[in-house]
Each structure stands twice: as C-alpha cells, then as structure tokens.
C-alpha cells in the first residue's frame, strides 16, 4: 500500500511528499482516476489509479 511505503520512508529518515490530483469525467461528481505523484528523497514516482465502484471492479475479474 502506498501509505505504508511513504511511512516506511519517513521512519527511515527520508523526506516524502505526495501530490494527488483527481480527474473527473464530464459532469461527474466522482473522480474516475487519481493521478498520484510522490517523491522520496527527491526520487520521483507516479501512478494512475482508476477510481471505479466496487461492483464495476468485481465484474472485470
């Protein structure tokens, strides 16, 4: 889990910072995607997490 990774870095004395930007599809109040950037001791990481309802995720499996 990302939060654990960030906490582990902090416990190791590293600097961790995070930027999360939600992406909305037209007219929706629920973000369809989360763009996440994080830095651990100036090393940049990024990922995109789809934000789908559980029912939709379960149907894909």
Short mmCIF file of N, CA and C in Angstrom, two decimals:
data_model
loop_
_atom_site.label_atom_id
_atom_site.label_comp_id
_atom_site.label_asym_id
_atom_site.label_seq_id
_atom_site.Cartn_x
_atom_site.Cartn_y
_atom_site.Cartn_z
N UNK A 1 0.85 -1.17 0.00
CA UNK A 1 0.00 0.00 0.00
C UNK A 1 0.90 1.24 0.00
N UNK A 2 0.49 2.25 -0.73
CA UNK A 2 1.31 3.46 -0.87
C UNK A 2 1.57 4.15 0.46
N UNK A 3 0.55 4.26 1.29
CA UNK A 3 0.73 4.96 2.56
C UNK A 3 1.80 4.26 3.41
N UNK A 4 1.85 2.95 3.36
CA UNK A 4 2.87 2.21 4.10
C UNK A 4 4.26 2.51 3.55
N UNK A 5 4.36 2.61 2.23
CA UNK A 5 5.64 2.92 1.60
C UNK A 5 6.13 4.31 2.05
N UNK A 6 5.20 5.28 2.09
CA UNK A 6 5.57 6.63 2.50
C UNK A 6 5.97 6.64 3.97
N UNK A 7 5.20 5.93 4.82
CA UNK A 7 5.50 5.89 6.25
C UNK A 7 6.86 5.23 6.49
N UNK A 8 7.15 4.17 5.76
CA UNK A 8 8.43 3.47 5.90
C UNK A 8 9.59 4.41 5.54
N UNK A 9 9.41 5.19 4.50
CA UNK A 9 10.45 6.14 4.10
C UNK A 9 10.66 7.18 5.20
N UNK A 10 9.57 7.68 5.77
CA UNK A 10 9.67 8.67 6.85
C UNK A 10 10.38 8.08 8.06
N UNK A 11 10.04 6.83 8.42
CA UNK A 11 10.70 6.19 9.57
C UNK A 11 12.19 6.01 9.32
N UNK A 12 12.58 5.85 8.06
CA UNK A 12 13.99 5.69 7.71
C UNK A 12 14.71 7.04 7.63
N UNK A 13 13.99 8.12 7.96
CA UNK A 13 14.61 9.45 7.95
C UNK A 13 14.62 10.12 6.59
N UNK A 14 13.89 9.55 5.64
CA UNK A 14 13.84 10.13 4.30
C UNK A 14 12.72 11.17 4.23
N UNK A 15 12.84 12.04 3.27
CA UNK A 15 11.80 13.04 3.03
C UNK A 15 10.81 12.47 2.03
N UNK A 16 9.52 12.51 2.35
CA UNK A 16 8.48 12.02 1.46
C UNK A 16 7.42 13.10 1.27
N UNK A 17 7.06 13.35 0.02
CA UNK A 17 5.98 14.29 -0.27
C UNK A 17 5.09 13.68 -1.34
N UNK A 18 3.82 14.11 -1.32
CA UNK A 18 2.80 13.49 -2.17
C UNK A 18 1.93 14.56 -2.80
N UNK A 19 1.54 14.34 -4.06
CA UNK A 19 0.57 15.19 -4.74
C UNK A 19 -0.45 14.27 -5.39
N UNK A 20 -1.73 14.48 -5.07
CA UNK A 20 -2.81 13.66 -5.64
C UNK A 20 -3.78 14.59 -6.35
N UNK A 21 -4.04 14.29 -7.63
CA UNK A 21 -4.94 15.12 -8.44
C UNK A 21 -6.06 14.23 -8.98
N UNK A 22 -7.31 14.47 -8.55
CA UNK A 22 -8.42 13.69 -9.09
C UNK A 22 -8.77 14.15 -10.50
N UNK A 23 -9.20 13.21 -11.34
CA UNK A 23 -9.63 13.51 -12.71
C UNK A 23 -11.10 13.15 -12.81
N UNK A 24 -11.92 14.11 -13.23
CA UNK A 24 -13.36 13.92 -13.32
C UNK A 24 -13.78 13.81 -14.78
N UNK A 25 -14.67 12.87 -15.06
CA UNK A 25 -15.28 12.81 -16.39
C UNK A 25 -16.41 13.83 -16.42
N UNK A 26 -16.79 14.26 -17.60
CA UNK A 26 -17.75 15.34 -17.75
C UNK A 26 -19.00 15.16 -16.88
N UNK A 27 -19.25 16.14 -16.03
CA UNK A 27 -20.46 16.17 -15.21
C UNK A 27 -20.47 15.26 -14.00
N UNK A 28 -19.47 14.46 -13.81
CA UNK A 28 -19.46 13.52 -12.69
C UNK A 28 -18.93 14.19 -11.42
N UNK A 29 -19.50 13.81 -10.29
CA UNK A 29 -19.01 14.29 -9.00
C UNK A 29 -17.99 13.32 -8.41
N UNK A 30 -17.85 12.15 -9.03
CA UNK A 30 -16.91 11.13 -8.57
C UNK A 30 -15.71 11.12 -9.52
N UNK A 31 -14.50 11.24 -8.98
CA UNK A 31 -13.34 11.18 -9.87
C UNK A 31 -13.21 9.80 -10.50
N UNK A 32 -12.91 9.76 -11.77
CA UNK A 32 -12.76 8.48 -12.47
C UNK A 32 -11.33 7.96 -12.35
N UNK A 33 -10.41 8.83 -11.99
CA UNK A 33 -9.00 8.48 -11.95
C UNK A 33 -8.30 9.37 -10.93
N UNK A 34 -7.29 8.82 -10.27
CA UNK A 34 -6.45 9.61 -9.38
C UNK A 34 -5.03 9.59 -9.93
N UNK A 35 -4.51 10.76 -10.26
CA UNK A 35 -3.11 10.89 -10.66
C UNK A 35 -2.32 11.13 -9.38
N UNK A 36 -1.33 10.29 -9.13
CA UNK A 36 -0.56 10.40 -7.90
C UNK A 36 0.92 10.54 -8.25
N UNK A 37 1.52 11.57 -7.71
CA UNK A 37 2.95 11.76 -7.82
C UNK A 37 3.49 11.78 -6.40
N UNK A 38 4.61 11.10 -6.19
CA UNK A 38 5.24 11.20 -4.88
C UNK A 38 6.75 11.16 -5.04
N UNK A 39 7.39 11.79 -4.09
CA UNK A 39 8.84 11.91 -4.10
C UNK A 39 9.36 11.37 -2.78
N UNK A 40 10.38 10.54 -2.86
CA UNK A 40 11.09 10.06 -1.68
C UNK A 40 12.55 10.45 -1.88
N UNK A 41 13.00 11.35 -1.01
CA UNK A 41 14.35 11.91 -1.15
C UNK A 41 14.63 12.35 -2.58
N UNK A 42 13.74 13.13 -3.14
CA UNK A 42 13.86 13.73 -4.49
C UNK A 42 13.71 12.74 -5.63
N UNK A 43 13.50 11.46 -5.36
CA UNK A 43 13.26 10.47 -6.42
C UNK A 43 11.76 10.48 -6.73
N UNK A 44 11.42 10.81 -7.97
CA UNK A 44 10.02 10.97 -8.38
C UNK A 44 9.41 9.64 -8.80
N UNK A 45 8.18 9.42 -8.36
CA UNK A 45 7.39 8.25 -8.75
C UNK A 45 6.01 8.75 -9.15
N UNK A 46 5.34 8.03 -10.03
CA UNK A 46 3.97 8.42 -10.39
C UNK A 46 3.17 7.18 -10.75
N UNK A 47 1.86 7.31 -10.54
CA UNK A 47 0.96 6.26 -10.99
C UNK A 47 -0.43 6.83 -11.13
N UNK A 48 -1.24 6.08 -11.86
CA UNK A 48 -2.63 6.45 -12.09
C UNK A 48 -3.50 5.33 -11.54
N UNK A 49 -4.40 5.69 -10.64
CA UNK A 49 -5.29 4.69 -10.05
C UNK A 49 -6.71 4.94 -10.52
N UNK A 50 -7.32 3.96 -11.19
CA UNK A 50 -8.72 4.12 -11.56
C UNK A 50 -9.57 4.12 -10.29
N UNK A 51 -10.61 4.91 -10.29
CA UNK A 51 -11.49 5.02 -9.14
C UNK A 51 -12.88 4.55 -9.57
N UNK A 52 -13.03 3.25 -9.65
CA UNK A 52 -14.29 2.66 -10.12
C UNK A 52 -15.07 2.12 -8.93
N UNK A 53 -16.40 2.10 -9.04
CA UNK A 53 -17.20 1.48 -7.99
C UNK A 53 -16.81 0.00 -7.84
N UNK A 54 -16.93 -0.54 -6.66
CA UNK A 54 -16.56 -1.92 -6.38
C UNK A 54 -17.26 -2.89 -7.33
N UNK A 55 -18.52 -2.66 -7.60
CA UNK A 55 -19.28 -3.56 -8.49
C UNK A 55 -18.64 -3.64 -9.88
N UNK A 56 -18.17 -2.52 -10.38
CA UNK A 56 -17.55 -2.46 -11.71
C UNK A 56 -16.20 -3.20 -11.70
N UNK A 57 -15.41 -3.04 -10.61
CA UNK A 57 -14.14 -3.74 -10.49
C UNK A 57 -14.36 -5.25 -10.41
N UNK A 58 -15.36 -5.66 -9.62
CA UNK A 58 -15.64 -7.08 -9.46
C UNK A 58 -16.07 -7.72 -10.77
N UNK A 59 -16.78 -6.98 -11.60
CA UNK A 59 -17.25 -7.52 -12.88
C UNK A 59 -16.09 -7.79 -13.83
N UNK A 60 -14.99 -7.07 -13.67
CA UNK A 60 -13.82 -7.26 -14.54
C UNK A 60 -13.04 -8.53 -14.19
N UNK A 61 -13.11 -8.97 -12.96
CA UNK A 61 -12.33 -10.14 -12.51
C UNK A 61 -12.90 -11.43 -13.01
#
